[in-house]
Short mmCIF file of C-alpha atoms in Angstrom, two decimals:
data_model
loop_
_atom_site.label_atom_id
_atom_site.label_comp_id
_atom_site.label_asym_id
_atom_site.label_seq_id
_atom_site.Cartn_x
_atom_site.Cartn_y
_atom_site.Cartn_z
CA UNK A 6 -71.87 -37.46 -18.50
CA UNK A 7 -69.12 -40.11 -18.40
CA UNK A 8 -65.57 -39.51 -17.20
CA UNK A 9 -64.33 -39.92 -20.78
CA UNK A 10 -66.66 -37.09 -21.83
CA UNK A 11 -65.80 -34.98 -18.79
CA UNK A 12 -62.07 -34.85 -19.55
CA UNK A 13 -62.75 -33.42 -23.01
CA UNK A 14 -64.73 -30.48 -21.62
CA UNK A 15 -62.26 -29.20 -19.06
CA UNK A 16 -60.88 -26.33 -21.16
CA UNK A 17 -64.38 -25.22 -22.16
CA UNK A 18 -65.38 -25.37 -18.50
CA UNK A 19 -62.41 -23.27 -17.40
CA UNK A 20 -63.04 -20.76 -20.21
CA UNK A 21 -66.70 -20.52 -19.27
CA UNK A 22 -67.89 -21.53 -22.72
CA UNK A 23 -70.08 -24.52 -21.77
CA UNK A 24 -73.82 -24.10 -22.23
CA UNK A 25 -75.80 -23.77 -19.00
CA UNK A 26 -77.01 -27.33 -19.42
CA UNK A 27 -73.53 -28.78 -20.04
CA UNK A 28 -72.15 -26.81 -17.14
CA UNK A 29 -74.80 -28.18 -14.78
CA UNK A 30 -73.99 -31.74 -15.92
CA UNK A 31 -70.27 -31.06 -15.57
CA UNK A 32 -70.70 -29.72 -12.03
CA UNK A 33 -72.95 -32.63 -11.06
CA UNK A 34 -70.38 -35.13 -12.36
CA UNK A 35 -67.56 -33.28 -10.63
CA UNK A 36 -69.35 -33.40 -7.28
CA UNK A 37 -69.65 -37.19 -7.45
CA UNK A 38 -66.42 -38.29 -9.13
CA UNK A 39 -63.11 -38.06 -7.26
CA UNK A 40 -61.21 -39.17 -10.39
CA UNK A 41 -62.51 -36.30 -12.49
CA UNK A 42 -62.09 -33.88 -9.61
CA UNK A 43 -58.45 -34.89 -9.53
CA UNK A 44 -58.13 -34.61 -13.30
CA UNK A 45 -59.54 -31.08 -13.25
CA UNK A 46 -57.18 -30.12 -10.43
CA UNK A 47 -54.20 -31.52 -12.34
CA UNK A 48 -55.28 -29.60 -15.42
CA UNK A 49 -55.31 -26.41 -13.35
CA UNK A 50 -51.86 -27.19 -11.94
CA UNK A 51 -50.59 -27.81 -15.48
CA UNK A 52 -51.90 -24.43 -16.64
CA UNK A 53 -50.35 -22.78 -13.58
CA UNK A 54 -46.95 -24.36 -14.30
CA UNK A 55 -47.07 -23.30 -17.95
CA UNK A 56 -47.76 -19.76 -16.74
CA UNK A 57 -44.62 -19.85 -14.60
CA UNK A 58 -42.32 -20.51 -17.53
CA UNK A 59 -40.32 -17.38 -18.21
CA UNK A 60 -41.57 -15.15 -20.99
CA UNK A 61 -39.27 -14.70 -23.95
CA UNK A 62 -37.80 -11.23 -24.08
CA UNK A 63 -35.74 -9.22 -26.50
CA UNK A 64 -32.08 -8.89 -25.65
CA UNK A 65 -31.41 -5.58 -23.93
CA UNK A 66 -29.18 -4.25 -26.75
CA UNK A 67 -32.04 -5.14 -29.11
CA UNK A 68 -34.52 -3.26 -26.96
CA UNK A 69 -32.22 -0.24 -26.75
CA UNK A 70 -31.77 -0.25 -30.50
CA UNK A 71 -35.55 -0.13 -30.97
CA UNK A 72 -35.98 2.75 -28.54
CA UNK A 73 -33.22 4.56 -30.42
CA UNK A 74 -34.98 3.86 -33.72
CA UNK A 75 -38.20 5.24 -32.23
CA UNK A 76 -36.46 8.48 -31.22
CA UNK A 77 -35.03 8.82 -34.73
CA UNK A 78 -38.39 8.05 -36.33
CA UNK A 79 -40.07 10.62 -34.13
CA UNK A 80 -37.46 13.20 -35.04
CA UNK A 81 -37.71 12.44 -38.74
CA UNK A 82 -41.49 12.36 -39.03
CA UNK A 83 -42.28 14.94 -36.36
CA UNK A 84 -39.40 17.38 -36.10
CA UNK A 85 -41.55 19.69 -33.97
CA UNK A 86 -42.33 17.01 -31.35
CA UNK A 87 -39.81 16.73 -28.55
CA UNK B 20 -46.73 -9.59 -17.67
CA UNK B 21 -46.42 -6.39 -15.75
CA UNK B 22 -46.74 -3.13 -17.60
CA UNK B 23 -48.69 -4.70 -20.44
CA UNK B 24 -52.21 -4.11 -19.19
CA UNK B 25 -52.57 -0.81 -20.94
CA UNK B 26 -51.62 -2.26 -24.31
CA UNK B 27 -53.87 -5.30 -24.00
CA UNK B 28 -57.18 -3.52 -23.77
CA UNK B 29 -58.87 -3.14 -27.11
CA UNK B 30 -60.69 -0.01 -25.99
CA UNK B 31 -57.40 1.78 -25.36
CA UNK B 32 -56.04 0.91 -28.77
CA UNK B 33 -57.02 4.09 -30.62
CA UNK B 34 -55.49 6.03 -27.78
CA UNK B 35 -52.33 3.94 -27.94
CA UNK B 36 -51.97 4.49 -31.68
CA UNK B 37 -52.46 8.23 -31.16
CA UNK B 38 -49.75 8.24 -28.48
CA UNK B 39 -47.33 6.37 -30.73
CA UNK B 40 -47.98 8.76 -33.60
CA UNK B 41 -47.42 11.66 -31.26
CA UNK B 42 -43.99 10.20 -30.50
CA UNK B 43 -44.70 9.01 -26.93
CA UNK B 44 -41.60 6.93 -26.15
CA UNK B 45 -43.16 5.50 -22.98
CA UNK B 46 -46.05 4.11 -25.02
CA UNK B 47 -43.64 2.54 -27.51
CA UNK B 48 -41.44 1.03 -24.79
CA UNK B 49 -44.42 -0.47 -23.03
CA UNK B 50 -45.74 -1.92 -26.29
CA UNK B 51 -42.34 -3.42 -27.14
CA UNK B 52 -42.06 -4.94 -23.65
CA UNK B 53 -45.63 -6.21 -23.68
CA UNK B 54 -45.70 -7.73 -27.14
CA UNK B 55 -42.17 -8.89 -27.98
CA UNK B 56 -42.67 -12.11 -25.97
CA UNK B 57 -45.44 -13.47 -28.15
CA UNK B 58 -43.79 -12.02 -31.26
CA UNK B 59 -40.58 -13.94 -30.52
CA UNK B 60 -42.59 -17.08 -29.91
CA UNK B 61 -44.46 -16.77 -33.17
CA UNK B 62 -41.31 -15.85 -35.08
CA UNK B 63 -39.68 -19.02 -33.72
CA UNK B 64 -42.32 -21.06 -35.53
CA UNK B 65 -40.97 -19.76 -38.84
CA UNK B 66 -37.22 -19.44 -38.39
CA UNK B 67 -34.55 -21.85 -37.22
CA UNK B 68 -32.78 -20.02 -34.39
CA UNK B 69 -33.60 -17.65 -31.52
CA UNK B 70 -31.21 -15.06 -32.91
CA UNK B 71 -32.96 -14.99 -36.28
CA UNK B 72 -36.29 -14.72 -34.42
CA UNK B 73 -34.92 -11.73 -32.53
CA UNK B 74 -33.88 -10.12 -35.83
CA UNK B 75 -37.32 -10.76 -37.30
CA UNK B 76 -38.97 -9.11 -34.28
CA UNK B 77 -36.59 -6.15 -34.53
CA UNK B 78 -37.35 -5.75 -38.23
CA UNK B 79 -41.05 -6.03 -37.49
CA UNK B 80 -40.95 -3.18 -34.99
CA UNK B 81 -39.04 -1.03 -37.47
CA UNK B 82 -41.62 -1.83 -40.16
CA UNK B 83 -44.39 -1.00 -37.67
CA UNK B 84 -42.86 2.43 -37.16
CA UNK B 85 -42.50 2.99 -40.90
CA UNK B 86 -46.09 1.95 -41.50
CA UNK B 87 -47.74 3.51 -38.49
CA UNK B 88 -49.05 6.53 -40.35
CA UNK B 89 -50.73 4.20 -42.83
CA UNK B 90 -52.42 2.09 -40.14
CA UNK B 91 -56.13 2.68 -40.60
CA UNK B 92 -57.47 0.61 -37.74
CA UNK B 93 -59.35 -1.76 -40.07
CA UNK B 94 -57.94 -4.68 -38.12
CA UNK B 95 -56.73 -4.54 -34.53
CA UNK B 96 -53.22 -3.22 -33.99
CA UNK B 97 -52.22 -6.67 -32.78
CA UNK B 98 -53.44 -8.37 -35.95
CA UNK B 99 -51.70 -5.76 -38.07
CA UNK B 100 -48.41 -6.25 -36.20
CA UNK B 101 -48.77 -10.02 -36.48
CA UNK B 102 -49.24 -9.78 -40.27
CA UNK B 103 -46.10 -7.66 -40.56
CA UNK B 104 -44.30 -10.23 -38.41
CA UNK B 105 -45.41 -13.14 -40.64
CA UNK B 106 -44.28 -11.28 -43.73
CA UNK B 107 -40.93 -10.43 -42.16
CA UNK B 108 -40.43 -14.04 -41.12
CA UNK B 109 -41.26 -15.32 -44.60
CA UNK B 110 -39.13 -12.66 -46.27
CA UNK B 111 -36.16 -14.09 -44.44
CA UNK B 112 -36.74 -17.05 -46.69
CA UNK B 113 -35.62 -19.36 -43.94
CA UNK B 114 -37.34 -22.64 -43.39
CA UNK B 115 -40.49 -21.55 -45.11
CA UNK B 116 -41.64 -25.11 -44.73
CA UNK B 117 -42.06 -24.39 -41.04
CA UNK B 118 -44.88 -21.99 -41.82
CA UNK B 119 -47.81 -23.24 -39.86
CA UNK B 120 -51.24 -23.20 -41.49
CA UNK B 121 -53.87 -22.31 -38.94
CA UNK B 122 -57.04 -22.19 -40.96
CA UNK B 123 -58.25 -25.71 -40.38
CA UNK B 124 -57.76 -28.59 -37.99
CA UNK B 125 -55.79 -31.63 -39.07
CA UNK B 126 -55.87 -35.28 -38.01
CA UNK B 127 -53.51 -34.74 -35.08
CA UNK B 128 -56.23 -32.54 -33.56
CA UNK B 129 -58.76 -35.37 -33.64
CA UNK B 130 -59.68 -38.06 -31.17
CA UNK B 131 -59.65 -38.34 -27.39
CA UNK B 132 -57.06 -36.38 -25.37
CA UNK B 133 -56.83 -39.04 -22.67
CA UNK B 134 -55.80 -42.61 -23.54
CA UNK B 135 -59.16 -44.41 -24.08
CA UNK B 136 -57.87 -47.55 -22.38
CA UNK B 137 -57.95 -45.64 -19.10
CA UNK B 138 -61.72 -45.73 -19.26
CA UNK B 139 -64.02 -48.73 -18.93
CA UNK B 140 -65.34 -50.26 -22.15
CA UNK B 141 -68.88 -51.18 -23.20
CA UNK B 142 -68.84 -54.55 -21.44
CA UNK B 143 -67.70 -53.06 -18.12
CA UNK B 144 -69.94 -51.93 -15.24
CA UNK B 145 -69.41 -48.20 -15.94
CA UNK B 146 -68.60 -47.63 -19.62
CA UNK B 147 -66.65 -44.37 -20.01
CA UNK B 148 -65.73 -44.28 -16.29
CA UNK B 149 -62.13 -44.34 -15.05
CA UNK B 150 -60.69 -47.84 -14.69
CA UNK B 151 -58.41 -46.37 -12.11
CA UNK B 152 -58.39 -42.74 -10.95
CA UNK B 153 -55.37 -40.65 -11.91
CA UNK B 154 -52.72 -40.90 -9.20
CA UNK B 155 -52.54 -38.02 -6.78
CA UNK B 156 -49.78 -35.48 -7.42
CA UNK B 157 -47.60 -34.11 -4.64
CA UNK B 158 -49.01 -31.19 -2.65
CA UNK B 159 -47.96 -27.74 -3.79
CA UNK B 160 -46.30 -28.68 -7.06
CA UNK B 161 -43.68 -26.04 -7.68
CA UNK B 162 -41.77 -25.25 -10.82
CA UNK B 163 -38.59 -26.97 -9.68
CA UNK B 164 -35.82 -27.38 -12.20
CA UNK B 165 -36.97 -30.89 -13.04
CA UNK B 166 -40.63 -29.93 -13.41
CA UNK B 167 -39.60 -26.94 -15.47
CA UNK B 168 -37.69 -29.32 -17.74
CA UNK B 169 -40.68 -31.68 -18.06
CA UNK B 170 -43.03 -28.83 -19.01
CA UNK B 171 -40.54 -27.30 -21.44
CA UNK B 172 -39.91 -30.61 -23.19
CA UNK B 173 -43.64 -31.32 -23.37
CA UNK B 174 -44.21 -27.92 -24.96
CA UNK B 175 -41.39 -28.42 -27.46
CA UNK B 176 -42.81 -31.75 -28.55
CA UNK B 177 -46.33 -30.44 -29.21
CA UNK B 178 -47.43 -30.08 -32.81
CA UNK B 179 -46.63 -26.45 -33.78
CA UNK B 180 -50.24 -25.21 -33.88
CA UNK B 181 -51.01 -26.58 -30.45
CA UNK B 182 -47.75 -25.21 -29.11
CA UNK B 183 -48.46 -21.71 -30.40
CA UNK B 184 -51.95 -21.63 -28.92
CA UNK B 185 -50.84 -23.03 -25.55
CA UNK B 186 -47.96 -20.55 -25.43
CA UNK B 187 -50.12 -17.57 -26.30
CA UNK B 188 -52.84 -18.53 -23.82
CA UNK B 189 -50.99 -20.06 -20.88
CA UNK B 190 -47.47 -18.63 -21.06
CA UNK B 191 -48.24 -15.16 -22.36
CA UNK B 192 -51.69 -14.82 -20.82
CA UNK B 193 -53.61 -13.76 -23.93
CA UNK B 194 -57.37 -14.22 -23.99
CA UNK B 195 -59.12 -16.68 -26.29
CA UNK B 196 -60.44 -13.76 -28.36
CA UNK B 197 -56.96 -12.31 -28.83
CA UNK B 198 -55.55 -15.66 -29.94
CA UNK B 199 -58.37 -16.17 -32.45
CA UNK B 200 -57.83 -12.65 -33.72
CA UNK B 201 -54.07 -12.97 -34.14
CA UNK B 202 -54.10 -16.45 -35.68
CA UNK B 203 -57.30 -16.04 -37.66
CA UNK B 204 -58.90 -19.17 -36.23
CA UNK B 205 -62.40 -19.87 -34.95
CA UNK B 206 -63.19 -20.02 -31.25
CA UNK B 207 -63.87 -23.74 -31.65
CA UNK B 208 -60.51 -24.49 -33.25
CA UNK B 209 -58.69 -22.39 -30.68
CA UNK B 210 -60.32 -24.42 -27.91
CA UNK B 211 -59.49 -27.76 -29.52
CA UNK B 212 -55.82 -26.85 -30.04
CA UNK B 213 -55.50 -25.45 -26.51
CA UNK B 214 -57.22 -28.40 -24.87
CA UNK B 215 -55.16 -30.98 -26.72
CA UNK B 216 -51.92 -29.17 -25.99
CA UNK B 217 -52.71 -28.81 -22.29
CA UNK B 218 -53.78 -32.46 -22.05
CA UNK B 219 -50.46 -33.57 -23.53
CA UNK B 220 -48.49 -31.42 -21.08
CA UNK B 221 -50.57 -32.82 -18.20
CA UNK B 222 -49.82 -36.35 -19.41
CA UNK B 223 -46.07 -35.60 -19.42
CA UNK B 224 -46.34 -34.32 -15.84
CA UNK B 225 -48.37 -37.37 -14.86
CA UNK B 226 -45.69 -39.71 -16.19
CA UNK B 227 -43.04 -37.72 -14.36
CA UNK B 228 -44.89 -37.79 -11.03
CA UNK B 229 -45.84 -41.47 -11.39
CA UNK B 230 -42.20 -42.34 -12.07
CA UNK B 231 -41.09 -40.21 -9.13
CA UNK B 232 -43.63 -42.00 -6.93
CA UNK B 233 -42.48 -45.48 -7.95
CA UNK B 234 -38.84 -44.41 -7.48
CA UNK B 235 -39.58 -43.27 -3.96
CA UNK B 236 -41.51 -46.48 -3.19
CA UNK B 237 -38.58 -48.55 -4.39
CA UNK B 238 -36.22 -46.61 -2.17
CA UNK B 239 -38.44 -47.07 0.92
#
């Protein structure tokens, strides 16, 4: 496996979707190549940073409105439920 | 991502639907909190402004309530909600041209994700090996305001399909299976879009850190 091939397999490696054979080759390359080791590490850092971006959320009036709509819906469709 | 675990598990879905139908407000609140993030993100791919996206998500939840008794469980709840969301977004009639086709890959999804000139060529001692290893990044990279900006800009500049997949996987923490399910794409296409998107974001960070390094060397 060359470095150019290695860098294309990183997501598959992290998702655990490489075949056993590919995975063995990937691990063997990783153990010997500081450049690819660094690339993999930087890929992990990138994923970690993406995960730290704040999630989008509904505005709180919007959320309240929905909960109100749910209460109304419940009342309308299930008058006996409380 | 807290409070969403119970709505993410496929096995609990029938139970969740039953609780919603029974009028369990807690179940509805937790579903709204758990899913509105990705719904807003997907709505943003169709409509021009965050406030319209918010309206689309609101309308979607109202339509979900109206339709809940007709939900037969033939698709997952998530897929059903996503279809309602797409229809709501299109019904707004805004920027329909932004609608992103997911079925197949396009040319922008082809080719190497790392600049080929960074690897040795056929005449070199190690064809396909790094010419020069990637520069080391600082220890303990944190999401400082600047790094936050770099990542956000990188994400914004991604082609829409890559951006959606990266956002669903890495920002919202969905699994590969969930993303395939919601977008109706194959596992292979999901992986290609995700990998390309991540590689582009990494390259943005690399440029930022390399520039920061040369700035600090200049100032020494």
